[in-house]
PDB file of C-alpha atoms in Angstrom:
ATOM      1  CA  MET A   1     102.965  94.733 114.004  1.00 86.00           C
ATOM      2  CA  THR A   2     105.506  97.646 113.522  1.00 92.00           C
ATOM      3  CA  GLU A   3     107.951  99.628 111.963  1.00 94.00           C
ATOM      4  CA  LYS A   4     110.164  98.883 115.234  1.00 92.00           C
ATOM      5  CA  GLN A   5     109.339  95.248 115.355  1.00 93.00           C
ATOM      6  CA  MET A   6     109.515  94.728 111.946  1.00 96.00           C
ATOM      7  CA  LEU A   7     112.781  96.090 112.248  1.00 96.00           C
ATOM      8  CA  LEU A   8     113.522  93.689 114.953  1.00 95.00           C
ATOM      9  CA  ASN A   9     112.605  90.509 112.987  1.00 96.00           C
ATOM     10  CA  ARG A  10     115.197  92.333 109.814  1.00 97.00           C
ATOM     11  CA  ILE A  11     118.144  91.714 112.325  1.00 97.00           C
ATOM     12  CA  ARG A  12     117.243  88.657 114.012  1.00 97.00           C
ATOM     13  CA  LYS A  13     116.906  87.518 110.535  1.00 98.00           C
ATOM     14  CA  TYR A  14     120.329  88.593 109.824  1.00 98.00           C
ATOM     15  CA  SER A  15     121.440  87.280 113.135  1.00 97.00           C
ATOM     16  CA  PHE A  16     120.427  84.287 112.942  1.00 98.00           C
ATOM     17  CA  ALA A  17     122.114  84.318 109.311  1.00 98.00           C
ATOM     18  CA  LEU A  18     125.625  84.996 110.515  1.00 96.00           C
ATOM     19  CA  ASP A  19     125.680  82.734 113.546  1.00 97.00           C
ATOM     20  CA  GLU A  20     125.053  79.782 110.971  1.00 97.00           C
ATOM     21  CA  ALA A  21     127.714  80.479 108.705  1.00 96.00           C
ATOM     22  CA  ARG A  22     130.056  81.378 111.362  1.00 96.00           C
ATOM     23  CA  LEU A  23     129.370  77.835 112.221  1.00 96.00           C
ATOM     24  CA  PHE A  24     130.131  76.131 108.965  1.00 96.00           C
ATOM     25  CA  LEU A  25     133.034  78.558 107.847  1.00 96.00           C
ATOM     26  CA  ASP A  26     134.748  76.917 110.607  1.00 95.00           C
ATOM     27  CA  SER A  27     134.580  73.649 108.792  1.00 95.00           C
ATOM     28  CA  HIS A  28     135.204  75.507 104.960  1.00 95.00           C
ATOM     29  CA  PRO A  29     137.006  78.061 105.472  1.00 93.00           C
ATOM     30  CA  ASP A  30     137.777  78.231 102.218  1.00 92.00           C
ATOM     31  CA  CYS A  31     134.510  78.560 100.295  1.00 95.00           C
ATOM     32  CA  ALA A  32     134.616  81.810  98.692  1.00 94.00           C
ATOM     33  CA  GLU A  33     130.470  81.060  98.590  1.00 97.00           C
ATOM     34  CA  ALA A  34     130.304  81.079 102.244  1.00 96.00           C
ATOM     35  CA  VAL A  35     132.490  84.092 102.457  1.00 96.00           C
ATOM     36  CA  LYS A  36     130.272  86.136  99.911  1.00 96.00           C
ATOM     37  CA  TYR A  37     127.245  85.016 101.744  1.00 97.00           C
ATOM     38  CA  TYR A  38     128.731  86.192 105.741  1.00 96.00           C
ATOM     39  CA  GLU A  39     129.742  89.208 103.805  1.00 97.00           C
ATOM     40  CA  LYS A  40     126.898  90.446 102.646  1.00 97.00           C
ATOM     41  CA  ASN A  41     124.424  89.690 105.951  1.00 97.00           C
ATOM     42  CA  LEU A  42     127.165  91.355 107.575  1.00 96.00           C
ATOM     43  CA  ALA A  43     126.331  94.431 105.033  1.00 97.00           C
ATOM     44  CA  LEU A  44     123.131  93.658 105.694  1.00 98.00           C
ATOM     45  CA  TYR A  45     122.719  93.236 109.810  1.00 97.00           C
ATOM     46  CA  ASN A  46     125.164  96.343 110.390  1.00 95.00           C
ATOM     47  CA  LYS A  47     122.533  98.598 108.122  1.00 97.00           C
ATOM     48  CA  ALA A  48     119.752  97.337 110.013  1.00 97.00           C
ATOM     49  CA  VAL A  49     121.397  98.020 113.477  1.00 95.00           C
ATOM     50  CA  GLU A  50     122.478 101.189 112.158  1.00 93.00           C
ATOM     51  CA  GLU A  51     118.528 102.047 111.319  1.00 95.00           C
ATOM     52  CA  TYR A  52     117.494 100.919 114.266  1.00 93.00           C
ATOM     53  CA  GLU A  53     119.805 102.588 117.034  1.00 89.00           C
ATOM     54  CA  ARG A  54     119.096 105.929 114.776  1.00 90.00           C
ATOM     55  CA  ARG A  55     115.763 105.816 115.208  1.00 91.00           C
ATOM     56  CA  PHE A  56     114.975 103.737 118.452  1.00 88.00           C
ATOM     57  CA  ALA A  57     117.391 103.329 120.665  1.00 82.00           C
ATOM     58  CA  PRO A  58     121.193 101.324 121.568  1.00 83.00           C
ATOM     59  CA  MET A  59     121.281  97.891 120.585  1.00 83.00           C
ATOM     60  CA  ALA A  60     124.029  97.804 122.563  1.00 78.00           C
ATOM     61  CA  CYS A  61     126.328  99.598 124.974  1.00 74.00           C
ATOM     62  CA  ASN A  62     128.440  99.979 121.377  1.00 73.00           C
ATOM     63  CA  GLY A  63     125.898 102.273 120.064  1.00 67.00           C
ATOM     64  CA  ALA A  64     125.133 104.293 122.846  1.00 70.00           C
ATOM     65  CA  VAL A  65     127.185 107.750 121.672  1.00 71.00           C
ATOM     66  CA  ARG A  66     123.870 109.076 120.001  1.00 71.00           C
ATOM     67  CA  ASN A  67     124.462 113.086 119.087  1.00 73.00           C
ATOM     68  CA  GLY A  68     127.558 113.870 121.154  1.00 72.00           C
ATOM     69  CA  LYS A  69     126.150 112.748 124.200  1.00 72.00           C
ATOM     70  CA  TRP A  70     125.919 108.739 126.014  1.00 71.00           C
ATOM     71  CA  ALA A  71     122.607 107.687 125.262  1.00 70.00           C
ATOM     72  CA  TRP A  72     122.383 104.264 127.077  1.00 68.00           C
ATOM     73  CA  ASN A  73     120.417 105.378 130.057  1.00 71.00           C
ATOM     74  CA  THR A  74     118.099 107.708 128.359  1.00 73.00           C
ATOM     75  CA  THR A  75     116.285 104.690 126.801  1.00 70.00           C
ATOM     76  CA  PRO A  76     115.008 101.382 128.773  1.00 73.00           C
ATOM     77  CA  TRP A  77     117.604  98.701 129.598  1.00 71.00           C
ATOM     78  CA  PRO A  78     117.045  95.397 127.106  1.00 67.00           C
ATOM     79  CA  TRP A  79     115.269  93.244 128.892  1.00 76.00           C
ATOM     80  CA  GLU A  80     112.562  96.200 129.351  1.00 79.00           C
ATOM     81  CA  ARG A  81     111.886  96.758 126.066  1.00 68.00           C
ATOM     82  CA  SER A  82     108.190  96.077 124.879  1.00 68.00           C
ATOM     83  CA  GLU A  83     110.098  93.334 121.967  1.00 59.00           C
ATOM     84  CA  ASN A  84     111.606  90.811 124.340  1.00 52.00           C
TER      85      ASN A  84
END
């Protein structure tokens, strides 16, 4: 597995954890432990996405400005990437 694939797997793991935490928090909004879990995974997710975009390519159009230029159209589209 390449570094790129490992990083994408990490992002997917954090994304899944965030989705599950959001669902739990919908019915348990006052659970401090769940809020801490969500915040921890959100920070890890953001850090991993930032690293991926810095090293490889934008993951979404809101991360497409690189070095002061619009970079969304300079790499393969998300559905054209080999990781998918």
